[in-house]
Coordinates of N, CA and C in Angstrom, one line a residue:
M1 N 113.0 78.4 106.3 CA 113.5 79.5 107.2 C 112.9 81.0 106.7
R2 N 113.0 81.3 105.5 CA 112.9 82.3 104.7 C 111.5 82.6 104.6
N3 N 110.9 81.5 104.3 CA 109.3 81.7 104.1 C 108.6 81.7 105.4
A4 N 109.1 81.2 106.6 CA 108.6 81.7 107.9 C 109.1 83.0 108.4
Y5 N 109.8 83.8 108.0 CA 110.3 84.9 108.1 C 109.1 86.0 107.5
H6 N 109.0 85.8 106.4 CA 108.1 86.5 105.1 C 106.8 86.2 105.8
E7 N 106.2 85.0 106.1 CA 104.8 85.0 106.7 C 104.8 85.7 108.2
Q8 N 105.8 85.8 109.0 CA 105.8 86.4 110.3 C 105.6 87.7 109.9
M9 N 106.4 88.3 109.3 CA 106.5 89.9 108.9 C 105.2 90.2 108.4
A10 N 104.6 89.7 107.3 CA 103.1 89.8 106.7 C 102.1 89.7 108.0
E11 N 102.5 88.9 108.8 CA 101.0 89.0 110.0 C 101.5 90.2 110.6
L12 N 102.8 90.5 110.9 CA 102.9 91.6 111.9 C 102.6 92.6 111.2
N13 N 102.6 93.2 109.8 CA 102.1 94.2 109.1 C 100.9 94.3 109.1
G14 N 99.9 93.2 109.0 CA 98.6 92.9 109.2 C 98.0 93.5 110.5
I15 N 98.6 93.2 111.5 CA 98.2 93.7 112.8 C 98.4 95.1 112.9
L16 N 99.4 95.7 112.3 CA 99.6 97.2 112.2 C 98.7 97.9 111.4
G17 N 98.5 97.3 110.4 CA 97.1 97.8 109.4 C 95.8 97.8 110.2
H18 N 95.5 96.5 110.7 CA 94.4 96.5 111.4 C 94.0 97.7 112.6
M19 N 95.1 97.6 113.1 CA 95.6 99.1 114.1 C 95.1 100.2 113.7
S20 N 95.9 100.4 112.6 CA 95.6 101.9 111.9 C 94.3 101.9 111.5
E21 N 93.3 100.7 110.9 CA 92.2 100.9 110.6 C 91.2 101.3 111.7
L22 N 91.7 100.7 113.0 CA 90.8 100.9 114.4 C 91.2 102.5 114.4
A23 N 92.2 103.1 114.5 CA 92.4 104.3 114.7 C 91.8 105.3 114.2
G24 N 91.7 104.9 112.5 CA 90.8 105.7 111.9 C 89.6 105.9 112.2
V25 N 88.9 104.6 112.6 CA 87.6 104.3 113.2 C 87.1 105.4 114.3
A26 N 88.2 105.2 115.2 CA 88.3 105.9 116.3 C 88.0 107.3 116.2
M27 N 88.9 107.9 115.3 CA 89.0 109.2 115.1 C 87.8 109.9 114.4
E28 N 87.0 109.0 113.7 CA 85.9 109.4 112.7 C 84.8 109.7 113.8
R29 N 84.8 108.5 114.8 CA 83.8 108.6 115.9 C 83.8 109.9 116.8
A30 N 85.2 109.7 117.0 CA 85.6 111.1 118.0 C 85.1 112.4 117.4
T31 N 85.2 112.6 116.1 CA 85.1 113.9 115.4 C 83.4 113.8 115.6
Q32 N 83.0 112.7 115.3 CA 81.3 112.7 115.5 C 80.9 113.1 117.0
A33 N 81.4 112.6 117.8 CA 81.1 113.1 119.3 C 81.5 114.4 119.4
L34 N 82.7 115.1 119.0 CA 82.8 116.5 119.1 C 82.1 117.4 118.7
L35 N 81.5 117.3 117.4 CA 80.5 118.1 116.5 C 79.2 117.8 116.8
Q36 N 78.7 116.9 117.5 CA 77.2 116.7 117.8 C 77.3 116.6 119.3
A37 N 78.1 116.7 120.1 CA 78.1 116.6 121.8 C 77.6 115.6 122.0
D38 N 77.9 114.0 121.4 CA 77.3 113.1 121.6 C 78.2 112.2 122.8
L39 N 77.9 112.1 124.0 CA 78.2 111.6 125.3 C 78.3 110.1 124.7
A40 N 77.3 109.3 124.2 CA 77.2 108.0 124.1 C 78.7 107.4 123.2
V41 N 78.8 108.4 122.1 CA 79.7 107.9 121.2 C 81.1 108.2 121.6
A42 N 81.2 109.1 122.2 CA 82.5 109.6 123.0 C 83.0 108.5 124.2
E43 N 82.0 107.9 124.8 CA 81.9 106.7 125.7 C 82.5 105.4 124.9
S44 N 82.1 105.3 123.8 CA 82.2 104.0 123.2 C 83.7 104.3 122.2
V45 N 84.3 105.3 122.3 CA 85.7 105.6 121.6 C 86.5 105.3 122.8
I46 N 86.1 105.8 123.9 CA 87.3 105.5 125.2 C 87.2 104.1 125.6
S47 N 86.1 103.3 125.6 CA 86.2 102.1 126.0 C 86.7 101.2 125.0
D48 N 86.5 101.2 123.7 CA 87.0 100.5 122.5 C 88.2 100.8 122.3
H49 N 89.0 101.6 123.0 CA 90.6 101.7 123.0 C 91.4 100.6 123.4
E50 N 90.8 100.2 124.3 CA 91.3 98.9 124.8 C 91.8 98.0 123.6
Q51 N 91.1 97.8 122.8 CA 91.2 97.0 121.7 C 92.7 97.2 120.8
I52 N 92.6 98.5 120.8 CA 94.1 99.0 120.1 C 95.2 98.8 121.2
V53 N 94.9 98.9 122.5 CA 96.2 98.5 123.4 C 96.3 97.0 123.1
R54 N 95.6 96.3 123.3 CA 95.8 94.9 123.1 C 96.6 94.3 121.8
L55 N 96.2 95.0 120.6 CA 96.8 94.8 119.3 C 98.0 95.2 119.4
S56 N 98.6 96.2 119.9 CA 99.9 97.0 120.3 C 100.8 96.2 120.8
A57 N 100.5 95.3 122.2 CA 101.0 94.2 122.7 C 101.3 93.1 121.9
Q58 N 100.4 92.8 121.3 CA 100.4 91.7 120.2 C 101.5 91.9 119.2
A59 N 101.6 93.1 118.5 CA 102.4 93.1 117.7 C 103.7 93.5 118.1
E60 N 104.0 94.1 119.1 CA 105.4 94.0 120.1 C 106.0 92.6 120.0
E61 N 105.0 92.0 120.5 CA 105.4 90.1 120.8 C 105.9 89.8 119.4
Q62 N 104.9 89.7 118.4 CA 105.3 89.5 117.1 C 106.5 90.1 116.7
A63 N 106.9 91.2 116.6 CA 108.1 91.6 116.4 C 109.4 91.0 117.0
F64 N 109.1 90.8 118.7 CA 110.3 90.4 119.4 C 110.6 89.0 118.9
A65 N 109.3 88.1 118.3 CA 109.5 86.8 118.0 C 110.3 86.7 116.6
L66 N 110.1 87.6 115.8 CA 110.9 87.8 114.6 C 112.5 87.8 115.1
L67 N 112.7 88.6 116.1 CA 114.1 88.9 116.3 C 114.7 87.8 116.9
A68 N 114.0 87.3 117.8 CA 114.5 86.0 118.8 C 114.7 84.8 117.9
L69 N 113.6 84.5 117.0 CA 113.9 83.0 116.2 C 114.1 83.2 114.6
Q70 N 114.5 84.3 114.3 CA 114.8 84.4 112.9 C 116.1 84.9 112.7
A71 N 116.8 85.2 113.5 CA 117.9 85.7 113.7 C 118.4 86.8 112.4
P72 N 117.4 87.8 112.2 CA 117.5 88.7 110.9 C 118.6 89.5 111.0
V73 N 119.0 89.6 109.7 CA 120.3 90.6 109.6 C 119.9 91.4 108.3
A74 N 120.6 92.6 108.1 CA 120.7 93.6 107.3 C 119.0 94.0 106.8
G75 N 118.4 93.6 105.5 CA 117.3 94.0 105.6 C 116.4 93.7 106.2
D76 N 116.1 92.6 106.7 CA 115.4 91.9 107.4 C 115.3 92.7 108.8
L77 N 116.4 92.7 109.5 CA 116.3 93.6 110.6 C 116.0 95.3 110.5
R78 N 116.3 95.6 109.2 CA 115.8 97.1 109.0 C 114.3 97.0 109.4
A79 N 113.6 96.0 108.6 CA 112.2 95.9 108.6 C 111.2 95.7 110.0
I80 N 112.3 94.8 110.6 CA 111.8 94.5 112.1 C 112.0 95.8 112.8
V81 N 112.8 96.3 112.9 CA 112.8 97.5 113.8 C 112.1 98.8 113.2
S82 N 111.9 98.9 111.9 CA 110.6 99.5 111.5 C 109.4 99.4 112.1
G83 N 109.1 98.0 112.3 CA 107.8 97.4 112.5 C 107.9 98.0 113.9
F84 N 108.8 98.1 114.7 CA 108.7 98.3 116.5 C 108.3 99.7 116.3
Q85 N 108.6 100.6 115.4 CA 108.7 102.2 115.3 C 107.2 102.1 114.9
I86 N 106.4 101.4 114.0 CA 105.2 101.8 113.4 C 104.1 101.4 114.5
V87 N 104.4 100.5 115.3 CA 103.7 99.9 116.7 C 103.4 101.2 117.5
A88 N 104.6 102.1 117.7 CA 104.5 103.3 118.4 C 103.6 104.3 117.8
D89 N 104.1 104.5 116.6 CA 103.0 105.3 115.8 C 101.5 105.1 115.7
V90 N 101.3 104.0 115.3 CA 99.8 103.7 115.4 C 98.9 103.6 116.8
D91 N 99.8 103.2 117.7 CA 99.4 103.4 119.3 C 99.0 104.9 119.6
R92 N 100.0 105.8 119.1 CA 99.9 107.2 118.9 C 98.5 107.9 118.4
M93 N 98.3 107.3 117.4 CA 97.0 107.5 116.6 C 95.7 107.4 117.5
G94 N 95.9 106.2 118.0 CA 94.8 105.7 118.6 C 94.7 106.5 119.8
A95 N 95.6 107.0 120.5 CA 95.8 107.8 121.8 C 95.2 109.3 121.3
L96 N 95.6 109.8 120.3 CA 95.3 111.1 119.9 C 93.4 110.9 119.8
A97 N 93.0 110.0 119.0 CA 91.8 110.1 118.9 C 90.9 109.9 120.3
L98 N 91.7 109.1 120.9 CA 90.9 109.0 122.4 C 91.0 110.4 123.2
H99 N 91.8 111.0 123.1 CA 91.9 112.5 123.7 C 91.1 113.4 122.9
V100 N 90.6 113.2 121.7 CA 89.2 114.0 121.1 C 88.2 113.7 121.8
A101 N 87.8 112.5 121.9 CA 86.8 111.8 122.5 C 86.6 112.6 124.3
K102 N 87.7 112.3 124.7 CA 87.6 112.8 126.1 C 87.2 114.3 126.0
V103 N 87.6 115.1 125.4 CA 87.4 116.5 125.3 C 86.0 116.6 125.1
A104 N 85.3 115.9 124.2 CA 84.0 115.8 123.9 C 83.0 115.4 125.2
R105 N 83.5 114.5 126.1 CA 82.9 114.0 127.0 C 82.8 115.1 128.3
R106 N 84.3 115.6 128.1 CA 84.3 116.8 129.5 C 83.3 118.1 129.2
R107 N 83.3 118.4 127.8 CA 82.6 119.6 127.7 C 80.8 119.0 127.8
H108 N 80.4 118.0 127.7 CA 79.0 117.5 127.6 C 78.4 118.2 128.7
P109 N 77.1 118.5 128.7 CA 76.3 118.6 127.3 C 76.6 119.7 126.5
S110 N 77.6 120.3 126.7 CA 78.0 121.4 125.8 C 78.9 121.2 124.7
K111 N 78.8 121.6 123.6 CA 79.6 121.5 122.4 C 81.1 122.0 122.9
A112 N 82.1 121.3 122.4 CA 83.2 121.8 122.9 C 83.7 122.8 122.1
L113 N 83.1 122.8 120.7 CA 83.7 123.4 119.5 C 82.4 125.0 119.1
P114 N 82.9 126.2 119.3 CA 82.2 127.1 118.6 C 82.0 127.0 117.2
E115 N 80.7 127.4 116.7 CA 80.0 127.0 115.5 C 81.1 127.3 114.3
E116 N 81.7 128.3 114.6 CA 82.9 128.8 113.2 C 83.8 127.9 113.1
V117 N 84.2 127.0 114.0 CA 85.2 126.4 113.4 C 84.9 124.8 113.5
N118 N 83.7 124.5 113.4 CA 82.9 123.0 112.9 C 83.5 122.5 111.7
G119 N 83.3 123.5 110.7 CA 83.7 123.0 109.2 C 85.2 122.5 109.0
Y120 N 86.1 123.4 110.1 CA 87.4 123.0 109.7 C 87.9 121.5 110.3
F121 N 86.9 121.2 111.6 CA 87.2 120.0 112.5 C 86.5 118.8 111.6
A122 N 85.6 119.3 110.9 CA 84.7 118.1 110.0 C 85.6 117.6 109.1
E123 N 86.2 118.7 108.4 CA 87.3 118.4 107.3 C 88.7 117.8 107.8
M124 N 89.3 117.9 109.1 CA 90.2 117.6 109.6 C 90.2 115.9 110.1
G125 N 89.0 115.9 110.4 CA 88.7 114.6 110.9 C 88.4 113.6 109.7
R126 N 88.0 114.0 108.6 CA 88.0 113.1 107.1 C 89.4 113.1 106.7
L127 N 90.1 114.2 106.7 CA 91.6 113.9 106.4 C 92.3 113.0 107.2
A128 N 92.2 112.9 108.7 CA 92.5 111.8 109.5 C 92.2 110.7 109.2
V129 N 91.0 110.3 109.1 CA 90.5 109.1 108.5 C 91.0 108.3 107.3
Q130 N 91.1 109.3 106.3 CA 91.5 109.0 105.1 C 93.0 108.7 105.3
M131 N 93.6 109.4 106.0 CA 95.2 109.0 106.0 C 95.3 107.7 106.8
A132 N 94.6 107.3 107.6 CA 94.7 106.4 108.7 C 94.4 104.9 107.8
L133 N 93.1 105.1 106.7 CA 93.2 104.1 106.1 C 94.0 103.9 104.8
S134 N 94.6 104.9 104.3 CA 96.1 104.9 103.7 C 97.0 104.1 104.0
A135 N 97.3 104.5 105.4 CA 98.4 103.8 106.2 C 98.0 102.5 106.1
R136 N 96.9 101.9 106.8 CA 96.5 100.2 106.3 C 96.8 99.8 104.9
E137 N 96.6 100.5 104.2 CA 97.0 99.8 102.6 C 98.1 99.9 102.4
V138 N 99.1 100.5 102.7 CA 100.5 100.6 102.5 C 101.4 99.7 103.3
L139 N 100.4 99.4 104.5 CA 101.1 98.5 105.5 C 101.0 97.2 104.9
N140 N 100.1 97.0 104.2 CA 99.5 95.7 103.6 C 100.3 95.5 102.2
S141 N 100.3 96.6 101.3 CA 100.8 96.4 100.2 C 102.5 96.7 100.1
Q142 N 102.9 97.2 101.1 CA 104.7 97.7 101.2 C 104.8 98.4 100.0
E143 N 104.0 99.3 99.3 CA 104.3 100.0 98.0 C 104.9 101.4 98.3
P144 N 106.2 101.6 97.9 CA 106.6 102.6 98.4 C 106.3 104.0 97.8
T145 N 105.7 103.8 96.8 CA 105.2 105.2 95.6 C 103.7 105.6 96.5
D146 N 102.7 104.5 96.9 CA 101.9 105.0 97.5 C 101.8 105.4 99.0
A147 N 102.7 104.9 99.7 CA 103.4 105.6 100.9 C 103.7 106.8 100.9
L148 N 104.3 107.4 100.0 CA 104.7 108.4 100.0 C 103.6 109.5 99.5
R149 N 102.5 109.3 99.0 CA 101.3 109.9 98.8 C 100.8 110.7 100.3
L150 N 101.1 109.8 101.2 CA 100.5 110.3 102.7 C 100.9 111.9 103.0
Q151 N 101.8 111.9 102.2 CA 102.7 113.6 102.7 C 101.8 114.4 102.2
S152 N 100.7 114.4 101.1 CA 99.9 115.2 100.4 C 98.8 115.5 101.3
D153 N 98.4 114.6 101.5 CA 97.1 114.4 102.7 C 97.5 115.2 104.0
D154 N 98.9 115.1 104.7 CA 99.5 115.8 105.6 C 99.5 117.7 105.2
D155 N 100.0 117.8 104.1 CA 100.0 119.0 103.6 C 98.9 119.7 103.9
A156 N 97.6 119.0 103.4 CA 96.4 119.6 103.4 C 95.7 119.9 104.8
M157 N 96.1 119.0 106.0 CA 95.8 118.9 107.2 C 96.7 120.3 107.9
D158 N 97.9 120.3 107.5 CA 98.5 121.4 107.8 C 98.0 122.7 107.6
D159 N 97.3 123.0 106.2 CA 96.8 123.9 105.9 C 95.6 124.4 106.5
L160 N 95.1 123.4 107.0 CA 93.6 123.4 108.2 C 93.9 123.9 109.0
H161 N 95.1 123.5 109.7 CA 95.3 123.8 111.1 C 95.7 125.3 111.1
R162 N 96.6 125.7 109.9 CA 97.1 127.2 110.0 C 95.9 128.1 109.9
H163 N 95.0 127.5 109.1 CA 93.8 128.4 108.9 C 93.0 128.8 110.4
L164 N 92.9 127.5 111.0 CA 92.5 127.6 112.2 C 92.8 128.5 113.2
F165 N 94.1 128.8 113.5 CA 94.7 129.9 114.2 C 94.7 131.1 113.4
T166 N 94.2 131.5 112.3 CA 93.7 132.8 111.9 C 92.2 132.9 112.4
V167 N 91.4 131.9 112.7 CA 90.3 132.7 113.3 C 90.4 132.8 115.0
L168 N 91.3 131.7 115.4 CA 91.5 132.1 116.8 C 92.2 133.5 117.4
M169 N 92.9 133.8 116.4 CA 93.8 135.1 116.5 C 92.8 136.4 115.9
D170 N 92.1 136.2 115.5 CA 90.8 137.3 115.0 C 90.2 138.0 116.1
R171 N 90.4 139.5 116.2 CA 89.9 140.2 117.0 C 88.4 140.1 117.6
D172 N 87.7 139.2 116.6 CA 86.3 139.3 116.9 C 86.0 137.8 117.5
W173 N 86.9 137.3 118.0 CA 86.7 136.0 118.6 C 85.7 136.2 119.9
K174 N 84.9 135.8 120.2 CA 83.8 136.1 121.2 C 83.8 134.8 122.2
H175 N 84.5 133.8 122.2 CA 84.1 132.6 122.9 C 85.0 132.5 124.3
G176 N 86.0 133.3 124.5 CA 86.6 133.1 125.7 C 87.8 132.2 125.5
V177 N 88.7 132.2 126.8 CA 89.9 131.7 126.8 C 89.6 130.1 126.8
A178 N 88.7 129.7 127.3 CA 88.7 128.4 127.8 C 88.5 127.6 126.4
A179 N 87.6 128.1 125.3 CA 87.2 127.5 124.3 C 88.2 127.6 123.1
A180 N 89.2 128.8 123.3 CA 90.3 129.0 122.7 C 91.4 127.7 123.0
V181 N 91.5 127.5 124.2 CA 92.3 126.4 124.7 C 91.9 125.1 124.0
D182 N 90.6 124.9 124.2 CA 90.1 123.6 123.5 C 90.5 123.7 122.0
V183 N 90.2 124.4 121.1 CA 90.2 124.6 119.8 C 91.9 124.5 119.6
T184 N 92.7 125.0 120.4 CA 94.2 125.0 120.2 C 94.4 123.4 120.2
L185 N 94.0 122.6 121.5 CA 94.6 121.5 121.6 C 93.8 120.2 120.8
L186 N 92.8 120.8 120.5 CA 92.2 119.8 119.5 C 92.9 119.8 118.0
G187 N 92.7 120.8 117.8 CA 93.8 121.3 116.2 C 95.1 120.4 116.4
R188 N 95.7 120.5 117.6 CA 97.0 119.9 117.3 C 97.2 118.3 117.3
Y189 N 95.7 117.8 118.1 CA 95.6 116.3 118.0 C 95.5 116.0 116.9
Y190 N 94.6 116.4 116.1 CA 94.4 116.0 114.4 C 95.6 116.3 113.6
E191 N 96.4 117.3 113.7 CA 97.6 117.6 113.0 C 98.8 116.7 113.8
R192 N 98.9 115.8 114.6 CA 99.8 114.9 115.4 C 99.5 113.6 114.4
F193 N 98.2 113.3 114.7 CA 97.4 112.2 114.2 C 97.6 111.9 112.7
A194 N 98.2 113.0 112.0 CA 98.3 113.1 110.5 C 99.8 112.7 110.4
D195 N 100.4 113.5 111.3 CA 102.0 113.4 111.2 C 102.8 111.9 111.6
H196 N 101.7 111.1 112.5 CA 102.2 109.9 112.4 C 101.7 109.1 111.6
A197 N 100.5 109.4 111.0 CA 100.4 108.5 109.5 C 101.5 108.7 108.3
V198 N 102.2 109.7 108.4 CA 103.1 110.3 107.6 C 104.5 109.2 107.8
L199 N 104.5 109.4 109.2 CA 105.6 108.9 109.6 C 105.5 107.3 109.2
I200 N 104.3 106.7 109.3 CA 104.1 105.4 108.9 C 104.5 105.0 107.4
G201 N 104.0 106.1 106.5 CA 104.3 105.8 105.1 C 106.0 105.9 105.0
R202 N 106.6 106.9 105.6 CA 107.9 107.0 105.7 C 109.1 105.6 105.8
R203 N 108.3 105.0 107.1 CA 108.9 103.9 107.8 C 108.5 102.5 106.6
V204 N 107.5 102.8 106.0 CA 107.2 101.4 104.9 C 108.3 101.6 103.8
V205 N 108.6 103.1 103.6 CA 109.7 103.3 102.3 C 110.8 102.5 102.6
F206 N 111.1 102.7 103.8 CA 112.5 102.4 104.6 C 112.6 100.9 104.4
Q207 N 111.3 100.5 105.1 CA 111.3 98.9 105.3 C 111.1 97.9 103.8
S208 N 110.7 98.7 102.9 CA 110.4 98.1 101.6 C 111.5 98.2 100.6
T209 N 112.4 99.4 100.6 CA 113.1 99.8 99.6 C 114.8 99.9 100.3
G210 N 114.8 100.1 101.7 CA 116.3 100.3 102.4 C 116.6 101.7 102.4
K211 N 115.9 102.6 101.6 CA 116.2 104.0 101.3 C 115.4 104.9 102.0
T212 N 115.7 106.3 102.5 CA 114.9 107.1 103.2 C 113.9 107.6 101.9
P213 N 113.0 108.3 102.4 CA 111.8 108.5 101.2 C 112.6 109.6 100.1
E214 N 113.5 110.6 100.6 CA 114.5 111.4 99.9 C 115.1 110.7 99.0
Q215 N 115.9 109.9 99.5 CA 117.0 108.6 98.6 C 115.9 107.9 97.6
F216 N 114.8 107.9 98.0 CA 114.0 106.7 97.2 C 113.4 107.4 95.9
V217 N 113.1 108.9 96.5 CA 112.4 109.8 95.4 C 113.8 110.0 94.6
E218 N 114.7 110.5 94.8 CA 116.0 110.9 94.1 C 116.5 109.8 93.1
A219 N 116.3 108.4 93.4 CA 116.5 107.5 92.5 C 115.8 107.1 91.5
Q220 N 114.9 107.7 91.7 CA 113.6 107.2 90.6 C 113.7 108.3 89.1
P221 N 113.5 107.6 88.2 CA 114.0 108.3 86.9 C 113.2 109.4 86.7
H222 N 113.7 110.4 86.3 CA 113.1 111.7 86.1 C 112.7 111.9 84.7

């Protein structure tokens, strides 16, 4: 019975890890579409999103099966409930990449971004992809220390997001309200993508240790 539970839990985390990887790929390509005004790439991100939707349904079915068939208690139940929460987080990451691609499509053949913010979004895209891949790794490894490292990448994302606003608020901004709205929304999409990756890390800490990240850090030898 215990072997069956562990096998099914590993399978669930494997599905979630694959979803996280796909969300990272989607954000990488959505960023490419955004920076290059590439309609074909934007369209492919939008059409490929269905794969994440299917995996999300599959992951939920797997989690429900664990609840129904394994009669989990205590730590097992904690891990399964966290699994449901992670499904929602990864699903949202995929949706945020989809939003970026849709902005690129809506503004085509023009570029959605003024030239002076391209560097910010290129780096935010790189960080988002890195965090999605890190989330995949910790879902597979269930290593709490690695899961906590997602927070440092999120700090870098937050710094970029703050600096982006200094550009928008500059009196020399000459691109109008529509471009400012696009930049504001897009920056928020990347920031939220990173936030969900951090939440996955926090949930993995709870899954694997039964402690919140703060409790886990406090319990470590100093």
